[in-house]
XYZ file of C-alpha atoms in Angstrom:
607
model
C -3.189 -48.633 -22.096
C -6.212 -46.599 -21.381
C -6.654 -43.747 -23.756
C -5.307 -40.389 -22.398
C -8.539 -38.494 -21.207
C -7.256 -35.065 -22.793
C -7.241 -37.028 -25.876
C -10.790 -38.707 -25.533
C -11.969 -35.273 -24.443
C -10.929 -33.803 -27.504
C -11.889 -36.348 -29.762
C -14.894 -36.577 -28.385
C -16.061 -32.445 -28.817
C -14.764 -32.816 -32.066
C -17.439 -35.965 -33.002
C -20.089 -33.909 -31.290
C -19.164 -30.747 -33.161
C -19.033 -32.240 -36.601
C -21.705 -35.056 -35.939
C -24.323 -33.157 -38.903
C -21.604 -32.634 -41.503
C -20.023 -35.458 -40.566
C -23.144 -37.478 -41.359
C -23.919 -35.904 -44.286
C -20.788 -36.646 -45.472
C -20.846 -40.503 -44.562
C -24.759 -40.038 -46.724
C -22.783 -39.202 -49.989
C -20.078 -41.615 -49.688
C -22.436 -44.488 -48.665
C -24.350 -44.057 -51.753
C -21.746 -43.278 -54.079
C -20.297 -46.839 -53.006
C -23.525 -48.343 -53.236
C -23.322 -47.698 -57.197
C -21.120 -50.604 -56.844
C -17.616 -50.785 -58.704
C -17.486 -47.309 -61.363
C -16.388 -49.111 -64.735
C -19.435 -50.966 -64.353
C -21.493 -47.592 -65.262
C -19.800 -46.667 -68.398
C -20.890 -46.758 -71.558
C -18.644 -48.596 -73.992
C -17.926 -46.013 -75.839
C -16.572 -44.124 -72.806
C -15.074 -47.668 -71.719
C -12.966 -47.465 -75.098
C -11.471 -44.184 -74.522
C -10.111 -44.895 -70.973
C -8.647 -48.088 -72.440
C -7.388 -47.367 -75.898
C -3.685 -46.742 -74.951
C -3.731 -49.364 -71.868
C -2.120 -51.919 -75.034
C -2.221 -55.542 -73.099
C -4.440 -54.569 -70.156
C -7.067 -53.830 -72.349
C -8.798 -57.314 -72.346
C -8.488 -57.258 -68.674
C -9.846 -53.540 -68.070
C -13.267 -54.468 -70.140
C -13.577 -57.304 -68.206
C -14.417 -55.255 -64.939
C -13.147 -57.939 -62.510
C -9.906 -56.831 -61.950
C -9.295 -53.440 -59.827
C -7.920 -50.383 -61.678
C -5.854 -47.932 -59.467
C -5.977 -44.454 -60.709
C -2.423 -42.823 -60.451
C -2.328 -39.210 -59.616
C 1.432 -37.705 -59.418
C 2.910 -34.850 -58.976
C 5.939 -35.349 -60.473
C 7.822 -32.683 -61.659
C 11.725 -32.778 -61.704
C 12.537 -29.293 -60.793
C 11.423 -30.450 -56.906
C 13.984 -32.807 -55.448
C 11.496 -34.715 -53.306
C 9.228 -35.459 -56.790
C 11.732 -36.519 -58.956
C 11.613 -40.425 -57.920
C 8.395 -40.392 -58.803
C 9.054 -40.187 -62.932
C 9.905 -44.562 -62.607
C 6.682 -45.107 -60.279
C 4.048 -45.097 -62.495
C 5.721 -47.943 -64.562
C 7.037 -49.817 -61.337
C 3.470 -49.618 -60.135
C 1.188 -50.594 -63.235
C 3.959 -53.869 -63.533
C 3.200 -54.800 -60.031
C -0.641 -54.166 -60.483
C -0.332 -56.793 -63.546
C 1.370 -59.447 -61.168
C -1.296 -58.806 -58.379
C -4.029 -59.741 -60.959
C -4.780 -55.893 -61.533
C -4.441 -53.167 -64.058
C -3.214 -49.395 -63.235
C -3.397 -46.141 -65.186
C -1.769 -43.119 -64.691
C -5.284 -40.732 -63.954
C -3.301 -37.858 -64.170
C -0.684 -34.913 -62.730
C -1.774 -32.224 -60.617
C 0.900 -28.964 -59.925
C 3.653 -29.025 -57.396
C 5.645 -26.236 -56.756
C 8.834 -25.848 -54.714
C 8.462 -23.242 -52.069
C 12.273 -23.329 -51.978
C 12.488 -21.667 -54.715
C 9.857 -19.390 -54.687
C 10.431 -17.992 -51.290
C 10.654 -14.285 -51.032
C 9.597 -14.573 -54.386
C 6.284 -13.268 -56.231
C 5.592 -16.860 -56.967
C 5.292 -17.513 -53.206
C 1.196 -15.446 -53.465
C 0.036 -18.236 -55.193
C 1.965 -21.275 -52.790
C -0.954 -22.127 -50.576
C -4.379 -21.653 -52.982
C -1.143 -24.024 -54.773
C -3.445 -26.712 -52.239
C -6.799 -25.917 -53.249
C -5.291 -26.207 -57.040
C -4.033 -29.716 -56.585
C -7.401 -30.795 -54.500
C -8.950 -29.624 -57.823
C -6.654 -30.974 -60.230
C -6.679 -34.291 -58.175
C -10.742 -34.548 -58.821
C -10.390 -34.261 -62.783
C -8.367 -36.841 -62.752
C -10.348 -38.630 -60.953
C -13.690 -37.848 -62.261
C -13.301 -40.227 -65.004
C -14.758 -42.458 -62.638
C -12.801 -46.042 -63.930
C -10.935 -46.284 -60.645
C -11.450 -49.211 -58.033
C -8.605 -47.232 -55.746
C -6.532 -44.377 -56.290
C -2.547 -44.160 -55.285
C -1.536 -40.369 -54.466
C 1.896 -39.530 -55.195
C 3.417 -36.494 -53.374
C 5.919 -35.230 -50.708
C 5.726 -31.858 -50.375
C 4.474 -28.664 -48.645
C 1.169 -27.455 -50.513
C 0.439 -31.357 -52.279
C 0.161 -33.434 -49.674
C -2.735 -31.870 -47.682
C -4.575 -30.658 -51.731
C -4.693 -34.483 -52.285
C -5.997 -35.657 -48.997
C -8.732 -33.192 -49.885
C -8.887 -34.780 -53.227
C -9.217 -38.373 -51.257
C -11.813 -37.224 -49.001
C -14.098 -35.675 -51.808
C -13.484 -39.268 -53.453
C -13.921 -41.191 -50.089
C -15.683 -44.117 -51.544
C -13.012 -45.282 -53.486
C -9.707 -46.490 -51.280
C -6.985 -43.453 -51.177
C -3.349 -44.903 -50.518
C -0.587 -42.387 -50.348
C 3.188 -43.746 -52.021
C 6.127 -41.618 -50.827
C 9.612 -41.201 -52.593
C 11.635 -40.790 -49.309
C 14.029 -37.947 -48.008
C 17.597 -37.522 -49.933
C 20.904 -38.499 -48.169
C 22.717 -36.349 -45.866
C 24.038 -33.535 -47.159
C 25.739 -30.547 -45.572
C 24.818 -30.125 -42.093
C 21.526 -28.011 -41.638
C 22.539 -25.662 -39.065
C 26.306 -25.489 -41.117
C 24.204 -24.265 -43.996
C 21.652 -22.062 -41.337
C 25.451 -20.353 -39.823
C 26.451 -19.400 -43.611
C 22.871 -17.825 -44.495
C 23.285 -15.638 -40.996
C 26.485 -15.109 -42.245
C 25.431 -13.812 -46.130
C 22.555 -11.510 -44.356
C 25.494 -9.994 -41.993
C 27.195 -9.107 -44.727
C 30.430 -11.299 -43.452
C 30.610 -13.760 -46.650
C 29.887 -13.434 -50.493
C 26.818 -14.881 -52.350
C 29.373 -17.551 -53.588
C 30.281 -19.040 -50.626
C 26.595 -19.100 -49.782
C 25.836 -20.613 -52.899
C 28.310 -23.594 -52.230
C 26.699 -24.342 -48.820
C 23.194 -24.588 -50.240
C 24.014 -26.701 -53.405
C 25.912 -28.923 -50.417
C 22.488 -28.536 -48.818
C 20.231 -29.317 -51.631
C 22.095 -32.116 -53.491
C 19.966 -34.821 -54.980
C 16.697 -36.440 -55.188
C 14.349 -37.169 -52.395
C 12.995 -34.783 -49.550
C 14.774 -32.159 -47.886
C 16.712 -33.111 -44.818
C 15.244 -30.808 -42.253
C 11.827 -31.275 -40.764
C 10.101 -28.562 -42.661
C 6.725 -29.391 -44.179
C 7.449 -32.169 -46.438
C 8.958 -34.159 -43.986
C 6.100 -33.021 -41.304
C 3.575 -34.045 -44.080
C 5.340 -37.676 -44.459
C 5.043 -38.172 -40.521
C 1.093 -37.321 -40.798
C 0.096 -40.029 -43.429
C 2.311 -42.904 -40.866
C 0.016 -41.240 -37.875
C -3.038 -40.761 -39.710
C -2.894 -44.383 -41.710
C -2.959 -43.428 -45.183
C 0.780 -44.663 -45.863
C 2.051 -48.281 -45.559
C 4.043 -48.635 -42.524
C 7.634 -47.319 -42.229
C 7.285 -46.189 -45.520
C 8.023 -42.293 -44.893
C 11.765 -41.724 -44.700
C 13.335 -44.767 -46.672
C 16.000 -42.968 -49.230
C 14.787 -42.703 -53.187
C 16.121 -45.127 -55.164
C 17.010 -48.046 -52.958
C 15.296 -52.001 -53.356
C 13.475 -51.140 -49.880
C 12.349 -48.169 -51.680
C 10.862 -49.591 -54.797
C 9.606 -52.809 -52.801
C 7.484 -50.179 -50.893
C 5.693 -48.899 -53.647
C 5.030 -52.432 -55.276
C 3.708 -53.332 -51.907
C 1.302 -49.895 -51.571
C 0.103 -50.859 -55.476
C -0.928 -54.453 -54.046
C -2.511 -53.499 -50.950
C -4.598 -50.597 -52.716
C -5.378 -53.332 -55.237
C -6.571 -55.716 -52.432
C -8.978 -53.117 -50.698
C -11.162 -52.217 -53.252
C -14.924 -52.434 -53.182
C -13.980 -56.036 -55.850
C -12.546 -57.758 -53.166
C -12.857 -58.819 -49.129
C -11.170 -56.162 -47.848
C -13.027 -52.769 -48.433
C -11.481 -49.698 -47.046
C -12.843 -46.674 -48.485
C -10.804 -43.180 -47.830
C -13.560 -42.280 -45.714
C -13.379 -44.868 -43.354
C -9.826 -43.978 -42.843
C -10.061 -39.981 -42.657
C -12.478 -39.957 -39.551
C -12.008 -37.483 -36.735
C -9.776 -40.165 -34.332
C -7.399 -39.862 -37.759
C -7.200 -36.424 -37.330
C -6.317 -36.210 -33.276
C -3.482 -38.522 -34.208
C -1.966 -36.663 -36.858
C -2.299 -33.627 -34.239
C -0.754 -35.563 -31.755
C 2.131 -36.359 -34.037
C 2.721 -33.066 -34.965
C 2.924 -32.162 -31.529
C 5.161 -34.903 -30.477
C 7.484 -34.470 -33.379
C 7.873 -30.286 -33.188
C 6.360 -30.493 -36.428
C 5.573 -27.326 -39.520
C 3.533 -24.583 -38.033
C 2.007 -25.005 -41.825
C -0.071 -28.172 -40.821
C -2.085 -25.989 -38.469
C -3.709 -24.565 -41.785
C -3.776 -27.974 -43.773
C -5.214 -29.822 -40.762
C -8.945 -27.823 -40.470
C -8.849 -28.052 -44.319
C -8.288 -31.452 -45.149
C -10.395 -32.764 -41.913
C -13.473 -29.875 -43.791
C -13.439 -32.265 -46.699
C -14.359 -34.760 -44.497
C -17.068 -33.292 -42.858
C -14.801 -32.869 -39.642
C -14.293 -29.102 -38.115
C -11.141 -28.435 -36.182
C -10.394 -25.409 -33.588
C -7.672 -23.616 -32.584
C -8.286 -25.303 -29.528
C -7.502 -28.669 -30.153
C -4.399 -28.142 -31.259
C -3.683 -26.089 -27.910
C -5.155 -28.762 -25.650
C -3.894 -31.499 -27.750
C -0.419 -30.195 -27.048
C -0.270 -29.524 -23.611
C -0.859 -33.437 -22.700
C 1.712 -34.558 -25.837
C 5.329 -34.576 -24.831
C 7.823 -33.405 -27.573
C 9.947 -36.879 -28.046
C 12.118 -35.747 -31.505
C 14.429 -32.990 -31.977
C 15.462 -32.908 -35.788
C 16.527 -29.275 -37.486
C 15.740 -26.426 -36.707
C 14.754 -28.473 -33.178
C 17.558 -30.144 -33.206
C 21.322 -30.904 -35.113
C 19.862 -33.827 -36.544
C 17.962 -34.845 -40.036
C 15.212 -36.792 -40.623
C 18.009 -39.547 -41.786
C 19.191 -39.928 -38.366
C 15.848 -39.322 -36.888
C 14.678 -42.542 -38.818
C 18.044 -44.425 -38.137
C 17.445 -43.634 -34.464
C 14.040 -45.294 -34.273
C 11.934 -42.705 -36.047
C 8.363 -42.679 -36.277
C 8.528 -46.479 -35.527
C 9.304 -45.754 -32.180
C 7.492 -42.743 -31.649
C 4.074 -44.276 -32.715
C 4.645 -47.630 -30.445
C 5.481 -45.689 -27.554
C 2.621 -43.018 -27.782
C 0.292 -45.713 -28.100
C 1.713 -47.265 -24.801
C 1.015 -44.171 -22.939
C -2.958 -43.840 -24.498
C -1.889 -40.990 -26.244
C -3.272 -41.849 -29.615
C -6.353 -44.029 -30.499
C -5.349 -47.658 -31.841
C -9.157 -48.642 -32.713
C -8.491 -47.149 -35.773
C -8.675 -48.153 -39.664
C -5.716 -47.714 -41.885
C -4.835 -48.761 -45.432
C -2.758 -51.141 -44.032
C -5.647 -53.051 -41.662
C -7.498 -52.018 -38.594
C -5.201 -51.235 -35.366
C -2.587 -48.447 -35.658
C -0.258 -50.810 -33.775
C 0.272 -52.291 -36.689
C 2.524 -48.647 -37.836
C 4.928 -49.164 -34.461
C 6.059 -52.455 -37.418
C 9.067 -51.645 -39.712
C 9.934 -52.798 -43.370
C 12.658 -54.897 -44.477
C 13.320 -56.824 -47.638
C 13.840 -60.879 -46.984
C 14.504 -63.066 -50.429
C 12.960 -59.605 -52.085
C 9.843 -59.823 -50.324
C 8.690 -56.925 -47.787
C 8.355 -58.268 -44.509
C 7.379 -56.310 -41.425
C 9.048 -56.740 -38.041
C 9.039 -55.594 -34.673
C 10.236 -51.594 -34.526
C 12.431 -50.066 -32.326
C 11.264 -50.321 -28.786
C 14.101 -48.258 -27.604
C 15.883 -44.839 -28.661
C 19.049 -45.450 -30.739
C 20.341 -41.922 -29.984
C 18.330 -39.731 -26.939
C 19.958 -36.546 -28.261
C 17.370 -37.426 -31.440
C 14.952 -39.280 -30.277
C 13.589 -39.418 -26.402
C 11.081 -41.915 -25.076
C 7.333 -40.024 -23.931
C 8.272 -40.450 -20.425
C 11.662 -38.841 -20.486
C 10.773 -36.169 -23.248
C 12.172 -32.844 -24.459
C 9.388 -30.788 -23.029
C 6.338 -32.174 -21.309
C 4.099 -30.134 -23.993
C 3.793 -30.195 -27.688
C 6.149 -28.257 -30.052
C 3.131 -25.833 -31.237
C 1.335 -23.352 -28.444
C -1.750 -21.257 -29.777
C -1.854 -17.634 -29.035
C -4.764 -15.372 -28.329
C -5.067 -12.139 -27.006
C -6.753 -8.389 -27.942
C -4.464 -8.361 -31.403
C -6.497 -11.917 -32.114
C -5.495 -15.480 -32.565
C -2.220 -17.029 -33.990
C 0.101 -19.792 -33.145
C 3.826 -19.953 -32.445
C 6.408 -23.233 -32.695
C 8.315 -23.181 -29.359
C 10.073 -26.454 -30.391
C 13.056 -24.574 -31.367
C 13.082 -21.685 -29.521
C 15.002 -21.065 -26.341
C 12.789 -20.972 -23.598
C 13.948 -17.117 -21.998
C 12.789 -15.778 -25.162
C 9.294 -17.521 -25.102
C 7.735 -13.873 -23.153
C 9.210 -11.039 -25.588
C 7.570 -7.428 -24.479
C 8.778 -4.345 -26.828
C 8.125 -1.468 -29.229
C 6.753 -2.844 -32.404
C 8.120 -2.020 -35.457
C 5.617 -2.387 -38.060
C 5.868 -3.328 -41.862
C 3.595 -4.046 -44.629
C 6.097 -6.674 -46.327
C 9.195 -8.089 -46.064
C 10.986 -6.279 -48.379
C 10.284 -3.286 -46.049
C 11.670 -5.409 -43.152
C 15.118 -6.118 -45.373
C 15.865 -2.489 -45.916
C 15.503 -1.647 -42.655
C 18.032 -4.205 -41.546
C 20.237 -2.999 -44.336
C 20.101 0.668 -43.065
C 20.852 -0.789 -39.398
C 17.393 0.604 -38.257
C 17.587 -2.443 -35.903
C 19.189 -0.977 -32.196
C 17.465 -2.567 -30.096
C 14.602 -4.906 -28.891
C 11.706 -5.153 -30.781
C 8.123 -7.187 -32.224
C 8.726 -6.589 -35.836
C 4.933 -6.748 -37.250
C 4.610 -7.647 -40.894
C 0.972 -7.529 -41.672
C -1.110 -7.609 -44.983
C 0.267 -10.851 -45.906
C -3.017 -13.076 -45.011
C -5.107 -15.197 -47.463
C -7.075 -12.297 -48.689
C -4.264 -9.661 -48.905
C -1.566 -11.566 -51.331
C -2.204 -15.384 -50.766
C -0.214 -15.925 -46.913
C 2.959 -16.315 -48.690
C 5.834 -17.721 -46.077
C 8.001 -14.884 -44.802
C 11.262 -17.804 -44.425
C 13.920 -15.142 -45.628
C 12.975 -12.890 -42.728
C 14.735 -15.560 -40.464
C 18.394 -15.259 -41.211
C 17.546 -11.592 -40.259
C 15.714 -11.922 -36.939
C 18.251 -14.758 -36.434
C 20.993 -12.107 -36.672
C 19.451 -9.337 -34.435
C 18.641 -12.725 -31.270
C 22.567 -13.045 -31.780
C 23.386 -9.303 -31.291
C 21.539 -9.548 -27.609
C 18.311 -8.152 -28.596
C 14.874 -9.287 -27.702
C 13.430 -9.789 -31.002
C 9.901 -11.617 -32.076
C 7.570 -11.565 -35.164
C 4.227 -11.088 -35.606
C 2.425 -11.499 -38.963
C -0.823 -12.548 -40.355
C 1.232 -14.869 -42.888
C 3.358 -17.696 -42.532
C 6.825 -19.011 -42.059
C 7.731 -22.474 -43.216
C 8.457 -25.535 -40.944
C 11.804 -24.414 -40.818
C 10.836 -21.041 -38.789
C 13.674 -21.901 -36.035
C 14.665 -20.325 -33.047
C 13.107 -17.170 -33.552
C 9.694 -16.674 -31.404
C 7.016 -15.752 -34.386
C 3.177 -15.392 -33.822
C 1.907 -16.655 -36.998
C -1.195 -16.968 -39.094
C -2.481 -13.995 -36.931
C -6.438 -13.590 -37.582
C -8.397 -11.134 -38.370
C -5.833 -11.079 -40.931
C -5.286 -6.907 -41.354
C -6.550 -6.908 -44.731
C -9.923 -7.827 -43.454
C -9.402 -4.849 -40.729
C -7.984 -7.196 -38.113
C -6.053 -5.760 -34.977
C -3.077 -5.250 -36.806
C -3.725 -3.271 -39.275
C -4.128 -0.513 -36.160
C -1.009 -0.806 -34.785
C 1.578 1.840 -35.364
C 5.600 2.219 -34.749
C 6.338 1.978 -30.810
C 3.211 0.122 -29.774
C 4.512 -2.060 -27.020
C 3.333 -5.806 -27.993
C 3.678 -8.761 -25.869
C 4.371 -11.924 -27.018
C 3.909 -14.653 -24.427
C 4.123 -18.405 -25.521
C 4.022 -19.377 -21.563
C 0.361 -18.154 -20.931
C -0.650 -18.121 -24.800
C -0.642 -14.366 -25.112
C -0.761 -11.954 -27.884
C -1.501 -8.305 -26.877
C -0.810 -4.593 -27.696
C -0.580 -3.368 -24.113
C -1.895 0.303 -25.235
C -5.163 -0.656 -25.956
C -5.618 2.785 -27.180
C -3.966 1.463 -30.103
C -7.052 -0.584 -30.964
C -9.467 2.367 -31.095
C -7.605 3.658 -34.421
C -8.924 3.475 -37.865
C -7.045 0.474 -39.239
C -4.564 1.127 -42.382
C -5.633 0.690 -45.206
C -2.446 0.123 -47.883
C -2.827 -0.278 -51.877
C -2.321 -4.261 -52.271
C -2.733 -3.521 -56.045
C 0.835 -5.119 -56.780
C -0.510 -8.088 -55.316
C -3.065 -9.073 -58.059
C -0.777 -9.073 -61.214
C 2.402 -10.519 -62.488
C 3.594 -14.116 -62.076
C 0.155 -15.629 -62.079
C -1.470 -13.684 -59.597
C -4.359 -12.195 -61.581
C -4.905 -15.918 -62.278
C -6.017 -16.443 -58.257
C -7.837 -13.399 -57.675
C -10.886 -15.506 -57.003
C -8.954 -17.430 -54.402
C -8.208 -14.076 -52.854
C -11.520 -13.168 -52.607
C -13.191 -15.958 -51.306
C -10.892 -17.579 -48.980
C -11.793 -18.307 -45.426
C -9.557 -17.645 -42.177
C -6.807 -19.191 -41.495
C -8.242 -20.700 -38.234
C -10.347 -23.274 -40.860
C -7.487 -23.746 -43.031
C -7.742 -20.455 -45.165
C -9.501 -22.548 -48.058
C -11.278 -20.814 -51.328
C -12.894 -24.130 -51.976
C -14.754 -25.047 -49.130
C -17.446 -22.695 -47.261
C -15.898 -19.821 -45.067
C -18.611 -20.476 -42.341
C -17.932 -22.684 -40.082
C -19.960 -26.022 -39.893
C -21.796 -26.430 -36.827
C-alpha cells in the first residue's frame, strides 16, 4: 500500500524542518561510533573498577569481545508497573552469559507514581521527574563500558526521560524491556462511578477505598489506557520494543521469555557484531510520525503531546502542534479502552491489540514500513505476535481480524474517522483537547468562565455548591514555569459530576490532566502559559469562552478581555516544601509546552 499522502506530507516538512539539527546530530553520533567499541578506550585501571564485582564475567569483560549491555531500571516497588522489574536484572545478565555476552546493571534512575502524588505537592516536580531520569539515565551511562543499553520502565514521566537518555547515547543500540500491565481488576468505570460518587458526597471514603484497592491490586501496569499504557503502545509503533512485547501480564513464562529474548537481540546488534543498529538509526523522524499516528489511532494520553517534541529534540527532530493536528485528521480512531471505552488494555490485547492495529494501519499506508527497529528493518515485522514453543519465543502471524469490535475496530470501519487528540488555537493561544472520550454534543461548550488559580480553589467551590450552572472553569498558573504543569486528574470526578447534573461544563488550564482525563472536554497545556503573561492570566469571572473541538477553537469572545493587565498571583508556595526548592532551576528555564516544556534542552526552537 502506497503511503498515505497526509502522512508523507508531514513527514516530509518535518525532515525539511529539522534537516540542520538533524545533521548535526547524525555528525556526533557518527563519530562517537567511529571510536569503535567503548571498553576498548579505558584504561585498565578504570577497566578494573567496572569489573571488580562482575565475579565470573570478569575474564570475559577484559577480553573486549563479548558485548556488555548496560542495565538502567527504574525499579522501585512502591509503583505497581516497576515492581517486576526487581528479578530482571538477574534474568537478563543469565541470558547475556548463554548468548556469549556479559550484562551489568549501569544503574537506577527515579520513578515516581503520579497515582499517588496527584493533587498532591509532589505532583510540581512529576514532569521535570523526565528531564531527571534523561539525566540520571546519562550517568549511568557515561561510564562508557556499554556495547548496548536495555531501558527498563513503564510509566508516565520514565519512559519518554529515557528515550531522551537513548537518543543523547544514539551510538550505542537502545532496547526498551517492559514488565506488562496487571490482571483485571475491578472494572474501570465501576471504580470511575464510586469516585463521582465520594466527590457527591453519596458514599464514605471507605467504600471508596475498597473500590480503588480492587482497582489497584498487584504488580504490572495499570489497566486503563493512561500514560503508561500509551507509553508501552509508542515503543511497539516507534520500534524500540521487541514485538508484542507491551501488554503480556508480569510474571508469566511468555513474560520472562520476552526479556531473555530483548537481552539477546540487544546483544546481537552491537557495533561487535553483523547487525549494527544504533538508537539513532531507530529514533529518526518516520519513528516519530508513527508513534503520532498510534497515539492517534489508539485515543491515546494527552501527556505524549509534551513527551513527543521532547524526546524527538534529543534527536535533532522538531515537532509542531501541527503535526499532531494534521496527523490526526487522516488517522481513524480503531481502539476504545477506558476512559474511551469499558474495556482494559487486557482485553484490548486479547482482542487483537496493537498486533492488529499496526498490520492493518500499515495496509492502509498510514504508517511508514521502510523503517529500522531493534527487532530488524520493516515495521511489518511488529503486526507478528509472541508465543512460547518447547520454551523458545517464536513469532507468528497476528491477528488479522478484530476479536471483539466493541474494543477493537478495523481502520476502515473505525470509531471516528479522525484521531483521538484535536489541537486548539484561538486568541486565548494554543492547547489540545482528547475528544476520544468525550461525547460528541459537548465537543462546542460556549459559557461564563469561572476562573481559578488552583485546584484547591476549584474543590471549595464545588463544596460550597458555587456550581449552578454552565460554565469553562479556567485553572491557570499551573504551566512549566508557574509550579512544574502538575496534572489536575482530581478535578475530574468534579467536572464529571456537574456534565451529569445537565450542565455544559469544560476546562481550560495551562497544566495537564493525565491520560485518564475522560469524558470531560478540557483544553490543555494552554500556551502562553499565564505565568509567562499568557491570555489567561487576563481573563476574569463571566468572560464568555468558547471551546470548540469541531473547528479547533479556543477563544474569549470579549476580546476586551485581552486588553487587561494580566494577574499577577504570589506563586511563592510553589518553590518550597516537598522538593520543590530542589527544581527551581527547572522552573526557570523550561521551554513551552508546545516543544515538550523541557529545562534540558534549548527553549528556542531549532530551525
Amino acid at each position: 500500500m502506497q503511503l498515505h499522502a497526509t502522512i508523507a506530507d508531514v513527514t516530509a516538512r518535518i525532515r525539511t524542518r529539522s534537516a540542520q539539527s538533524r545533521r548535526a546530530y547524525l555528525d556526533r553520533v557518527r563519530a562517537a561510533a567511529e571510536e569503535g567499541p567503548r571498553r576498548a578506550h579505558l584504561s585498565c585501571s578504570n577497566e578494573a573498577h567496572a569489573y571488580a564485582a562482575m565475579g565470573s564475567d570478569k575474564d570475559r569483560l577484559a577480553q573486549h569481545r563479548a558485548p556488555n549491555l548496560g542495565i538502567v531500571t527504574a525499579y522501585n516497588d512502591m509503583l505497581s508497573a516497576h515492581r517486576p522489574f526487581e528479578s530482571f536484572p538477574e534474568i537478563m545478565r543469565d541470558a547475556a552469559r548463554r548468548a556469549g555476552g556479559t550484562a551489568q546493571v549501569a544503574g537506577g534512575v527515579p520513578a515516581m507514581c503520579d497515582g499517588v502524588t496527584q493533587g498532591q505537592p509532589g505532583m510540581e516536580l512529576s514532569l521535570f521527574s523526565r528531564d531527571v531520569i534523561a539525566m540520571s539515565a546519562g550517568v549511568a551511562l557515561s561510564h562508557n563500558t556499554f556495547d548496548a543499553a536495555a531501558y527498563l520502565g513503564v510509566c508516565d514521566k520514565i519512559v519518554p526521560g529515557l528515550v531522551i537518555a537513548a537518543a543523547s547515547f544514539g551510538h550505542i543500540p537502545a532496547i526498551f524491556v517492559p514488565a506488562g500491565p496487571m490482571t483485571s481488576g475491578l472494572p474501570n468505570d465501576e471504580k470511575a462511578t464510586l469516585r463521582q460518587k465520594f466527590a457527591a458526597g453519596e458514599i464514605d471514603r471507605d467504600a471508596l477505598m475498597r473500590a480503588e484497592m480492587a482497582s489497584y491490586h498487584g504488580p504490572g501496569t495499570c489497566t486503563f489506557y493512561g500514560t503508561a499504557n500509551s507509553n508501552q503502545m509508542l515503543m511497539e509503533f516507534m520500534g524500540l520494543h521487541l514485538p508484542g512485547a507491551s501488554f503480556v501480564n508480569p510474571g508469566t513464562a511468555l513474560r520472562d521469555a520476552l526479556t531473555e529474548a530483548a537481552t539477546e537481540r540487544a546483544l546481537a546488534i552491537t557495533a561487535l557484531g553483523n547487525d549494527y543498529t544504533p538508537a539513532a538509526s531507530v529514533l529518526d523522524e518516520r519513528a516519530f510520525v508513527n508513534g503520532i499516528v498510534g497515539l492517534m489511532a489508539t485515543g491515546g494520553s494527552t501527556n505524549l503531546v509534551l513527551h513527543l517534541p521532547a524526546m524527538a529534540r534529543a534527536a535533532g527532530i522538531e515537532l509542531r502542534p501541527e503535526d499532531f493536528a494534521d496527523i490526526s485528521s487522516v488517522t481513524p480512531q480503531m481502539a476504545k479502552v477506558y476512559p474511551n471505552g469499558l474495556a482494559d488494555v487486557n482485553h484490548f490485547h486479547a482482542a487483537g491489540g496493537l498486533q492488529y492495529l499496526i498490520g492493518d494501519l500499515l495496509a492502509e499506508g498510514l504508517l511508514h514500513e521502510d523503517v529500522t527497529t531493534v527487532a530488524g528493518p520493516g515495521l511489518a515485522r511488529y503486526a507478528r505476535e509472541p508465543s512460547l514453543v518447547d520454551g523458545r519465543i517464536t513469532w507468528g502471524n497476528g491477528a488479522v481480524r478484530s476479536h471483539n469490535d466493541r474494543i477493537l475496530r478495523p481502520a476502515r470501519d473505525p470509531f471516528q474517522t479522525t484521531g483521538g487528540l484535536r489541537e486548539l488555537t484561538g486568541n486565548l493561544g494554543a492547547g489540545i483537547m482528547k475528544v476520544s472520550a468525550v461525547a460528541e454534543d459537548l465537543h462546542v461548550i460556549e459559557a461564563p468562565a469561572r476562573v481559578f488559580e488552583d485546584q484547591d480553589g476549584v474543590k471549595a467551590a464545588f463544596r460550597a455548591g458555587e456550581f449552578k450552572g454552565d460554565c469553562v472553569v479556567v485553572v491557570r498558573f499551573q504551566g512549566p514555569r508557574a509550579n512544574g504543569m502538575p496534572e489536575l486528574h482530581g478535578l475530574t470526578p468534579i467536572l464529571s459530576v456537574l456534565l451529569e447534573r445537565g450542565y455544559r461544563v469544560a476546562l481550560v488550564t495551562d497544566g495537564r490532566m493525565s491520560g485518564a482525563s475522560g469524558k470531560v472536554p478540557a483544553a490543555l497545556h494552554v500556551s502562553p502559559e499565564a505565568a509567562l503573561g499568557g491570555p489567561l492570566a487576563r481573563l476574569r469571572d463571566g468572560d464568555i469562552l468558547r471551546v470548540d473541538a469541531s473547528a479547533g477553537r479556543l477563544d474569549v469572545m470579549n476580546e476586551d478581555a485581552l486588553e487587561r493587565a494580566p494577574a499577577s498571583p504570589d506563586l511563592d508556595a510553589n518553590a518550597h516544601g516537598m522538593g520543590r526548592e530542589l527544581f527551581a532551576l527547572f522552573r526557570q528555564n523550561a521551554g513551552p509546552a508546545t516543544l515538550g516544556a523541557s529545562a534540558i534542552q534549548p527553549p528556542e526552537t531549532t530551525g
